[in-house]
mmCIF file of C-alpha atoms in Angstrom:
data_model
loop_
_atom_site.group_PDB
_atom_site.id
_atom_site.type_symbol
_atom_site.label_atom_id
_atom_site.label_comp_id
_atom_site.label_asym_id
_atom_site.label_seq_id
_atom_site.Cartn_x
_atom_site.Cartn_y
_atom_site.Cartn_z
ATOM 1 C CA UNK X 370 -19.721 76.187 216.900
ATOM 2 C CA UNK X 371 -16.151 76.988 217.830
ATOM 3 C CA UNK X 372 -13.827 78.069 215.169
ATOM 4 C CA UNK X 373 -11.261 75.545 213.890
ATOM 5 C CA UNK X 374 -7.771 76.811 213.519
ATOM 6 C CA UNK X 375 -4.944 75.657 211.250
ATOM 7 C CA UNK X 376 -3.191 74.504 214.436
ATOM 8 C CA UNK X 377 -6.122 72.268 215.355
ATOM 9 C CA UNK X 378 -5.961 70.683 211.891
ATOM 10 C CA UNK X 379 -2.175 70.161 212.204
ATOM 11 C CA UNK X 380 -2.692 68.350 215.624
ATOM 12 C CA UNK X 381 -5.357 66.256 214.228
ATOM 13 C CA UNK X 382 -3.186 65.132 211.284
ATOM 14 C CA UNK X 383 -0.062 64.481 213.319
ATOM 15 C CA UNK X 384 1.726 61.411 211.808
ATOM 16 C CA UNK X 385 -0.036 61.605 208.448
ATOM 17 C CA UNK X 386 1.877 60.044 205.427
ATOM 18 C CA UNK X 387 1.342 61.888 202.198
ATOM 19 C CA UNK X 388 -0.026 61.363 199.688
ATOM 20 C CA UNK X 389 -3.051 60.372 201.670
ATOM 21 C CA UNK X 390 -6.731 59.860 200.890
ATOM 22 C CA UNK X 391 -9.383 61.939 202.452
ATOM 23 C CA UNK X 392 -10.756 58.763 204.232
ATOM 24 C CA UNK X 393 -7.309 58.026 205.733
ATOM 25 C CA UNK X 394 -7.028 61.456 207.031
ATOM 26 C CA UNK X 395 -10.479 61.444 208.614
ATOM 27 C CA UNK X 396 -9.612 58.233 210.345
ATOM 28 C CA UNK X 397 -6.285 59.675 211.532
ATOM 29 C CA UNK X 398 -8.000 62.787 212.781
ATOM 30 C CA UNK X 399 -10.532 60.736 214.813
ATOM 31 C CA UNK X 400 -7.667 58.549 216.185
ATOM 32 C CA UNK X 401 -5.799 61.728 217.262
ATOM 33 C CA UNK X 402 -8.868 63.006 219.162
ATOM 34 C CA UNK X 403 -9.999 65.726 216.765
ATOM 35 C CA UNK X 404 -13.236 67.297 217.641
ATOM 36 C CA UNK X 405 -16.346 66.541 215.656
ATOM 37 C CA UNK X 406 -16.482 69.849 213.788
ATOM 38 C CA UNK X 407 -12.930 69.373 212.431
ATOM 39 C CA UNK X 408 -13.677 65.791 211.418
ATOM 40 C CA UNK X 409 -16.822 66.867 209.585
ATOM 41 C CA UNK X 410 -14.986 69.694 207.733
ATOM 42 C CA UNK X 411 -12.302 67.282 206.801
ATOM 43 C CA UNK X 412 -14.751 64.686 205.633
ATOM 44 C CA UNK X 413 -16.465 67.233 203.410
ATOM 45 C CA UNK X 414 -13.244 68.673 201.850
ATOM 46 C CA UNK X 415 -13.553 68.772 198.166
ATOM 47 C CA UNK X 416 -10.651 66.574 197.352
ATOM 48 C CA UNK X 417 -10.249 62.770 197.639
ATOM 49 C CA UNK X 418 -6.479 62.726 197.691
ATOM 50 C CA UNK X 419 -3.986 65.092 199.171
ATOM 51 C CA UNK X 420 -0.385 65.339 198.400
ATOM 52 C CA UNK X 421 0.575 67.352 201.545
ATOM 53 C CA UNK X 422 -0.632 69.285 204.537
ATOM 54 C CA UNK X 423 -0.915 72.479 202.705
ATOM 55 C CA UNK X 424 -3.340 70.950 200.282
ATOM 56 C CA UNK X 425 -5.472 69.708 203.276
ATOM 57 C CA UNK X 426 -5.465 73.097 204.924
ATOM 58 C CA UNK X 427 -6.490 74.718 201.597
ATOM 59 C CA UNK X 428 -9.289 72.275 200.993
ATOM 60 C CA UNK X 429 -10.627 72.579 204.587
ATOM 61 C CA UNK X 430 -10.449 76.311 205.039
ATOM 62 C CA UNK X 431 -11.264 77.557 201.544
ATOM 63 C CA UNK X 432 -14.747 75.910 201.996
ATOM 64 C CA UNK X 433 -15.775 78.200 204.819
#
């Protein structure tokens, strides 16, 4: 599986309004054309609500 970068995550979440639920961010990532691996990591992030992009990045990349 290709490695997911923070830049990929930023592109996937372009246009996000925070605070945002994990479900809303997963939907946005899909709509922005994110690859399945990124969507999967985001959907399994350990937090239900995010108050900013730094929190999303921490949840996604700290689970590796």
